Short mmCIF file of C-alpha atoms in Angstrom, two decimals:
data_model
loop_
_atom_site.label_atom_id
_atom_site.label_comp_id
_atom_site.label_asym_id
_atom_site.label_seq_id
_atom_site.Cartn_x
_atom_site.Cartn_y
_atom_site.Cartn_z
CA UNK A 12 23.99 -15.41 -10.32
CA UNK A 13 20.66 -16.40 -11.97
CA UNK A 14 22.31 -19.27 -13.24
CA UNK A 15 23.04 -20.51 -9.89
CA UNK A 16 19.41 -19.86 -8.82
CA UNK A 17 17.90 -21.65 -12.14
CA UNK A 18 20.49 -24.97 -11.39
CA UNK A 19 19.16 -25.15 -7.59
CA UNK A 20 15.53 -24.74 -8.83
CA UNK A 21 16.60 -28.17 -11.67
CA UNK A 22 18.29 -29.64 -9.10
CA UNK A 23 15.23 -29.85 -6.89
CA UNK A 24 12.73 -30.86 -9.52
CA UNK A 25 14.92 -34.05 -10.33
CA UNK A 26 15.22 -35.50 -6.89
CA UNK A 27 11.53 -34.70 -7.41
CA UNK A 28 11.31 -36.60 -9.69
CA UNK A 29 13.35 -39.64 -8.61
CA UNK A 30 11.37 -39.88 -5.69
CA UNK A 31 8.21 -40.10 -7.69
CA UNK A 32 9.66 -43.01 -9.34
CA UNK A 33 11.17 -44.45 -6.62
CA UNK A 34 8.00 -44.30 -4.32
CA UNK A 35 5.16 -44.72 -6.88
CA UNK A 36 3.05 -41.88 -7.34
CA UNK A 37 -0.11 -41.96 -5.52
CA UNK A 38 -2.60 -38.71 -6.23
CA UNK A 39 -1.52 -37.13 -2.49
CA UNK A 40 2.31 -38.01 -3.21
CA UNK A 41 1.85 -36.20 -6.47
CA UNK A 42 -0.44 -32.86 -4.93
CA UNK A 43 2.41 -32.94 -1.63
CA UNK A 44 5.11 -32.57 -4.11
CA UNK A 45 3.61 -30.16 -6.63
CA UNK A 46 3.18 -28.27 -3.53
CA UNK A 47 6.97 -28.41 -2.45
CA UNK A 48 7.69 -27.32 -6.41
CA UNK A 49 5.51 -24.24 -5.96
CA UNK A 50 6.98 -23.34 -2.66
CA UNK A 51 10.32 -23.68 -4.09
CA UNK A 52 9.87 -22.00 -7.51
CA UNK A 53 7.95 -19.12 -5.75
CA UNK A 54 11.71 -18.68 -2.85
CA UNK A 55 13.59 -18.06 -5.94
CA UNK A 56 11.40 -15.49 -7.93
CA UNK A 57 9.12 -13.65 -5.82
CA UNK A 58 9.68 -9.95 -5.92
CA UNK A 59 11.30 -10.61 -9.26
CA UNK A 60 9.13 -11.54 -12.66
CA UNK A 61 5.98 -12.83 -12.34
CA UNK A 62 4.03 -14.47 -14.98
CA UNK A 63 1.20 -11.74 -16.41
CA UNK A 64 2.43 -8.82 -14.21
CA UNK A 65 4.25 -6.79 -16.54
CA UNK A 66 3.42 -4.01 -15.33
CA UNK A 67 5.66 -3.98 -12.44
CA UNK A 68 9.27 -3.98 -12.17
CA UNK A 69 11.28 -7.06 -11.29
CA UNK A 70 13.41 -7.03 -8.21
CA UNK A 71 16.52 -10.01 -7.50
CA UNK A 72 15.49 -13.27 -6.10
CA UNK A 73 14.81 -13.62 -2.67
CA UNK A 74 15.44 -16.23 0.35
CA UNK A 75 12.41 -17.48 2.42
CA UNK A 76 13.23 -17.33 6.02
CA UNK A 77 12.51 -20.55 8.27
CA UNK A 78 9.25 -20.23 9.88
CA UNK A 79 7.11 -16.98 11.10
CA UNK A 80 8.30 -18.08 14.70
CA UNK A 81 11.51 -17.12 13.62
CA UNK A 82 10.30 -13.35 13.52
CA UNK A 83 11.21 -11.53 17.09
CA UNK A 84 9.08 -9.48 18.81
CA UNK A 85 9.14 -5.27 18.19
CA UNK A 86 11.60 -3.47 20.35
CA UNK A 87 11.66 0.06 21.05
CA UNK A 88 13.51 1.69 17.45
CA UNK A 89 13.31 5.40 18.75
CA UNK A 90 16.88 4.97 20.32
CA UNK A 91 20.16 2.77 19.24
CA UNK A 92 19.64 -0.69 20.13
CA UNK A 93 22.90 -2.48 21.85
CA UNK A 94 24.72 -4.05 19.18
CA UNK A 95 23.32 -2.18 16.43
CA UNK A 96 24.93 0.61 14.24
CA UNK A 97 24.92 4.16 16.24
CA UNK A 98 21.89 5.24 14.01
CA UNK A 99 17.58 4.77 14.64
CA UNK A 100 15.21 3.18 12.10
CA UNK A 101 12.18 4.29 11.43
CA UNK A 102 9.29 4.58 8.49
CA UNK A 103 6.54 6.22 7.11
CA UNK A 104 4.03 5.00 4.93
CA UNK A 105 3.66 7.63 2.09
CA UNK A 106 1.04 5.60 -0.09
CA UNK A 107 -0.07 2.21 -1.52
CA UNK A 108 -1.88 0.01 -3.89
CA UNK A 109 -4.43 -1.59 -4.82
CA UNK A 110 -6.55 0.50 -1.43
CA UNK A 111 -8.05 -1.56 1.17
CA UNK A 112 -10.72 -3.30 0.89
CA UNK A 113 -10.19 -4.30 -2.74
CA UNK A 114 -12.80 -6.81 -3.97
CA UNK A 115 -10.71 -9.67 -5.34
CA UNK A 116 -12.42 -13.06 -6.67
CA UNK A 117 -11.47 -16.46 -4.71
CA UNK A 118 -7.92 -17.35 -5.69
CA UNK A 119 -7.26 -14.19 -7.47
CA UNK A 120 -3.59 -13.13 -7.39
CA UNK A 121 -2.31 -9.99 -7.11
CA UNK A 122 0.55 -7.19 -6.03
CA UNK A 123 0.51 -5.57 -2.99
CA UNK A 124 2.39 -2.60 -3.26
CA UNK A 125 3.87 -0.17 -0.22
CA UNK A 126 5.33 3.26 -0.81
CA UNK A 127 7.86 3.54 2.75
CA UNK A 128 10.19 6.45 3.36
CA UNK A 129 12.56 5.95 5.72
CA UNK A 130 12.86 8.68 8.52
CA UNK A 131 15.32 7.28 10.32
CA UNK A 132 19.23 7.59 10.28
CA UNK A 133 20.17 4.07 9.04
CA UNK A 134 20.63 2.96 5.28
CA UNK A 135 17.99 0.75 5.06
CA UNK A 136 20.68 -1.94 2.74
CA UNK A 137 20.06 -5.33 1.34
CA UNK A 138 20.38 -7.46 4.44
CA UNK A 139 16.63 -5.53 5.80
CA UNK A 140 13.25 -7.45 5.12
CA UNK A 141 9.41 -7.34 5.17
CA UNK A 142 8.84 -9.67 7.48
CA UNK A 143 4.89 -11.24 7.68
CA UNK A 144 4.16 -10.19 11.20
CA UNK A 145 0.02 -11.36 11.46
CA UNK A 146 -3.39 -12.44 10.02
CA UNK A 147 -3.51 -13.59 6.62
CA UNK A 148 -0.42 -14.65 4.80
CA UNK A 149 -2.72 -14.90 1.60
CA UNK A 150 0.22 -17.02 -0.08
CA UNK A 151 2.57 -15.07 0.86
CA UNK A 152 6.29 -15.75 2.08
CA UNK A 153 7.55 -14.98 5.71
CA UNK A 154 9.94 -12.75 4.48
CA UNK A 155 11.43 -10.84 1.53
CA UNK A 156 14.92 -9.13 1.48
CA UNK A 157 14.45 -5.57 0.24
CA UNK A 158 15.81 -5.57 -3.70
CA UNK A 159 17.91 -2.42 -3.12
CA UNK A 160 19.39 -0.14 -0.84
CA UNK A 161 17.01 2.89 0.66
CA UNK A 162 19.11 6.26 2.35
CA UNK A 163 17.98 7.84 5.14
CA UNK A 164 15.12 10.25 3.47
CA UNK A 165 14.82 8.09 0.56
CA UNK A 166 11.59 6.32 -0.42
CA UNK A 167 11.05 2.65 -2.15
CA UNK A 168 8.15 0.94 -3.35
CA UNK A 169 8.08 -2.66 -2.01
CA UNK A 170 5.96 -4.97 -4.05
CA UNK A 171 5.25 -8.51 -3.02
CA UNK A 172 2.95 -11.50 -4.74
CA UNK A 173 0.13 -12.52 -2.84
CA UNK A 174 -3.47 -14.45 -3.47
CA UNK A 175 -6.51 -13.88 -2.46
CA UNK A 176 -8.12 -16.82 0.21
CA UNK A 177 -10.24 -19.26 -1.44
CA UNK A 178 -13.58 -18.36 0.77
CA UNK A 179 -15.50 -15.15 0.91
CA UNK A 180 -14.67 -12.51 3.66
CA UNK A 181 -11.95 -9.70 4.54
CA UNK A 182 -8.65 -10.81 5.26
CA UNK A 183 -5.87 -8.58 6.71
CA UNK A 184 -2.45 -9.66 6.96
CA UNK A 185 0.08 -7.27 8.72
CA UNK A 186 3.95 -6.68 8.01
CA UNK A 187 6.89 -5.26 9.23
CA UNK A 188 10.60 -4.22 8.66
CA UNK A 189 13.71 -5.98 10.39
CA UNK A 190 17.25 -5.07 10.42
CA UNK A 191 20.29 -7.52 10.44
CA UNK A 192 20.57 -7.04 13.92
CA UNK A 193 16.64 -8.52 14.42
CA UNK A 194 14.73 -4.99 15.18
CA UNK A 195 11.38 -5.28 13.88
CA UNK A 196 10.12 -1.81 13.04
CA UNK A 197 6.67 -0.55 11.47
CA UNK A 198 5.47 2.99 10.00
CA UNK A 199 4.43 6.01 11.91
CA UNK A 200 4.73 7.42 15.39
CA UNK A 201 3.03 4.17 17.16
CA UNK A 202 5.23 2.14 15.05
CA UNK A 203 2.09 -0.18 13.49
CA UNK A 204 2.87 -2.54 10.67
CA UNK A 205 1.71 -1.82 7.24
CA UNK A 206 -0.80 -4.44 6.04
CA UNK A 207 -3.05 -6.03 2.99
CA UNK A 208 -6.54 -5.91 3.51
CA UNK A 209 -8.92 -7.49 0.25
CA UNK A 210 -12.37 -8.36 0.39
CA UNK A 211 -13.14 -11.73 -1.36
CA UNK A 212 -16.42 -11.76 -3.24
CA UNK A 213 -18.02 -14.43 -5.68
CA UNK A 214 -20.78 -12.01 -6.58
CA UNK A 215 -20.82 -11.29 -10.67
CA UNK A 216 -21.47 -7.70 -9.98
CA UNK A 217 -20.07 -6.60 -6.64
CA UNK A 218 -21.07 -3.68 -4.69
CA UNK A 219 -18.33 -1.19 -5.54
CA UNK A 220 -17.59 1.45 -3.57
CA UNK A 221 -15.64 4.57 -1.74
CA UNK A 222 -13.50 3.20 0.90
CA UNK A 223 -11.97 6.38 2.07
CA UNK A 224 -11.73 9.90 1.37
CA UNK A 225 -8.66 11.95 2.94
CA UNK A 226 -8.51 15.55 2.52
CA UNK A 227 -5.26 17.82 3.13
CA UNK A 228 -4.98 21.81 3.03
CA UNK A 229 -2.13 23.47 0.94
CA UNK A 230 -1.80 27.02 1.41
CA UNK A 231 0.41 28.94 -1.43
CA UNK A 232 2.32 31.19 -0.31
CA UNK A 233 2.94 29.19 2.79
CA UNK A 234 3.18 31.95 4.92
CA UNK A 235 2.52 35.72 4.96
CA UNK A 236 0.05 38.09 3.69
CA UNK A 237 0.48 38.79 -0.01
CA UNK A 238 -1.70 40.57 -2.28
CA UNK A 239 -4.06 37.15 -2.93
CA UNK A 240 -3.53 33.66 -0.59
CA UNK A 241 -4.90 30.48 -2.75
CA UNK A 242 -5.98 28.05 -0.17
CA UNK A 243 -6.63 24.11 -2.06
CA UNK A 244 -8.60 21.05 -0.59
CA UNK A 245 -6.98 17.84 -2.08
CA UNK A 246 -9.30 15.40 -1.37
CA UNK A 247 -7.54 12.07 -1.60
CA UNK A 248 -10.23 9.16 -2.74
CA UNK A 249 -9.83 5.36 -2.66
CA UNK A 250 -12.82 2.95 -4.37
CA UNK A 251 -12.44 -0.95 -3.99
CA UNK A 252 -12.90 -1.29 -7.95
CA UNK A 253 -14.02 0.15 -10.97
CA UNK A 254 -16.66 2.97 -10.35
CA UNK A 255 -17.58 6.21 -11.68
CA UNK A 256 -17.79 8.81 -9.24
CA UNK A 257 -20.14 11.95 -9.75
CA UNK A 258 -18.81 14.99 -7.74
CA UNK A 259 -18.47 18.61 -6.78
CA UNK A 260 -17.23 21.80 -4.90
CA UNK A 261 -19.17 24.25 -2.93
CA UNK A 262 -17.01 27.28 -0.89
CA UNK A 263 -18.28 29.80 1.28
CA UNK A 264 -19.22 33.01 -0.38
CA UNK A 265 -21.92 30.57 -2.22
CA UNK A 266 -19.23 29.08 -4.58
CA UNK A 267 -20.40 26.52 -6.39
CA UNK A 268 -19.26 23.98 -9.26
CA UNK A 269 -20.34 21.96 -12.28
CA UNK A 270 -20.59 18.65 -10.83
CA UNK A 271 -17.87 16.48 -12.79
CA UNK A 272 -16.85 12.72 -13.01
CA UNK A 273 -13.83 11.50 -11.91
CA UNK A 274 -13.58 7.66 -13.41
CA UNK A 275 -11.99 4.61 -11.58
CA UNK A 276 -10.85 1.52 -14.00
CA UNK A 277 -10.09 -0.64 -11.18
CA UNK A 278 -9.37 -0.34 -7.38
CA UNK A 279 -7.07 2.43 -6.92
CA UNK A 280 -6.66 5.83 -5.18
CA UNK A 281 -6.99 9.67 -6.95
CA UNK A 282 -6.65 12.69 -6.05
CA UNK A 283 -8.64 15.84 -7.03
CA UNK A 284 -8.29 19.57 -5.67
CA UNK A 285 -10.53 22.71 -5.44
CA UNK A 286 -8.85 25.96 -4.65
CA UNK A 287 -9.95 29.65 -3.52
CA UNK A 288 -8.23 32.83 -3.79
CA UNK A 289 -8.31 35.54 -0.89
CA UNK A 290 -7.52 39.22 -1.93
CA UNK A 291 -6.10 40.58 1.03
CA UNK A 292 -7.50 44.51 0.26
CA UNK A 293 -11.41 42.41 0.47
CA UNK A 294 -10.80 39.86 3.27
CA UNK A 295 -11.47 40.09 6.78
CA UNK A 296 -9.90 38.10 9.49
CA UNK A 297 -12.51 34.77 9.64
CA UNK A 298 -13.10 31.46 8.83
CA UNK A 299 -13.46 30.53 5.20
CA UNK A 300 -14.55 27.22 3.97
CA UNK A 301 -14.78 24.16 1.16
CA UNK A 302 -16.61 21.01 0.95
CA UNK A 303 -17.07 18.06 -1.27
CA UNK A 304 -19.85 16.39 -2.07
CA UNK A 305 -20.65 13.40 -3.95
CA UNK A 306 -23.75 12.96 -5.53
CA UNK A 307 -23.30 9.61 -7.10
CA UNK A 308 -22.96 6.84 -5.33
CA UNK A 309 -24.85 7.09 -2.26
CA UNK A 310 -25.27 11.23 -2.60
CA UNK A 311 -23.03 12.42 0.58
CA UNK A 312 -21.79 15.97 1.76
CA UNK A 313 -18.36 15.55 3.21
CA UNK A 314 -17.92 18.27 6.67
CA UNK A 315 -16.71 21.64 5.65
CA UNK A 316 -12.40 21.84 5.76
CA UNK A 317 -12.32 25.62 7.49
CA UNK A 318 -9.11 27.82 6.81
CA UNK A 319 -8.94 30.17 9.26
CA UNK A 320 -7.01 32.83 6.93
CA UNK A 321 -5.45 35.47 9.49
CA UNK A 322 -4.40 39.09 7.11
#
């Protein structure tokens, strides 16, 4: 199979290359069809290796679909659509990387990487794609066939190539799923696309930051009133490149902790966790509390997450 893939990818440099000599080759002959080489080298390997990106594992080559008109409009994927399998489609975004907001130089490349369970009833297979749906393609194809095949339940990270424009700003570009039968689907229950969102700075020290904080509750045991209920804050933090964060935990009762640094090599997302215990001989029905606060950068004192602990 690759060696079908590599003779297409010959095949199309040496007409190339007959038409340069054919034609003459004028400086806008020669940029037009290094462009077309690009284009055509990039249909036959994104999603797989990429050149210093070995991080990431390589999925088969892919086929470029015609145009982004080509892309239908959403349609409602709550229900069977008429001619499709008797089975729904749906995602859920569980996670992705590098966060939002990412400072990128001009031109920089770089992966853009979604973590989708599917919640629906169909097997997402082979013949699905991400399908570029608006905003910024950022070099991106109109379309990528998933590598592999995703059950109902299962989750897949879906990786593709993309650059960063060559002017300063924030560029977004959004994406969806499609099935073979043309249903265009996004994540959650409003059915949005997933998207890449990168700042673009030529500044030699940019103004790193927090983008986001997201904070969840766990309660262990998950229900009833044992003997002691721990109750943990994860607070979920996202920076758009390397920073060192300074933090820590206050609770009610006056709890308070060692502030502590939490360090961040590069844009990315971590997760950190404070947890109280509730004897249940000591504790009265109420409201007990935990916050975060970060003292450096920009000293802030996240609102109070209240567990309302009930034995």
């Amino acid at each position: 199979m690759f060696g079908i893939h590599k003779n297409k990818i010959f095949s199309t440099l040496s007409i190339l290359a007959f038409i340069i000599g054919a034609c003459g080759s004028t400086p806008q002959l020669q940029d037009d069809i290094s462009t077309a080489v690009a284009q055509t080298v990039q249909a036959q390997n994104s999603l797989t290796k990429i050149a210093n990106a070995p991080t990431l594992t390589p999925a088969p080559p892919v086929e470029i679909a015609a145009t982004a008109a080509d892309i239908p409009a959403a349609t409602n994927t709550s229900a069977p659509v008429v001619g499709a399998p008797s089975c729904t489609v749906s995602a859920s975004l569980i996670g992705e990387t590098p966060p939002d907001g990412t400072i990128l130089k001009p031109g920089e490349y770089f992966w853009k990487t979604w973590t989708l369970q599917n919640t629906g009833t169909c097997t997402w297979d082979t013949s699905y794609q991400l399908v570029y749906w608006s905003g910024d393609l950022m070099d991106g194809l109109v379309s990528y066939p998933l590598p592999e095949a995703v059950p109902a339940n299962g989750q897949k990270d879906i990786a593709i190539y993309l650059r960063a424009p060559a002017t300063e700003g924030t560029f977004t570009g959004y994406w969806k799923l499609q099935t073979p039968w043309q249903t265009s689907f996004g994540v959650g229950g409003y059915d949005e696309p997933i998207y890449a969102q990168v700042t673009v700075s030529n500044a030699k020290k940019p103004a790193y930051q927090i983008t986001s904080v997201d904070f969840a509750v766990k309660r262990d045991p998950e229900s009833g009133c044992v003997t002691n209920v721990n109750y943990t804050l994860n607070a979920t933090i996202s920076t758009n490149g390397p920073l060192e964060v300074k933090y820590y935990w206050t609770a009610s009762g006056s709890l308070y902790t060692t502030p502590k640094i939490l360090v961040f090599t590069s844009a990315q997302t971590q997760t950190i966790s404070y947890t109280i215990s509730i004897n249940k001989q000591s504790s009265k029905p109420t409201d007990y509390w935990i916050q975060l606060s970060i003292a450096d950068p920009a000293g802030y004192d996240f609102k109070k997450t209240y567990v309302n602990h009930q034995c």
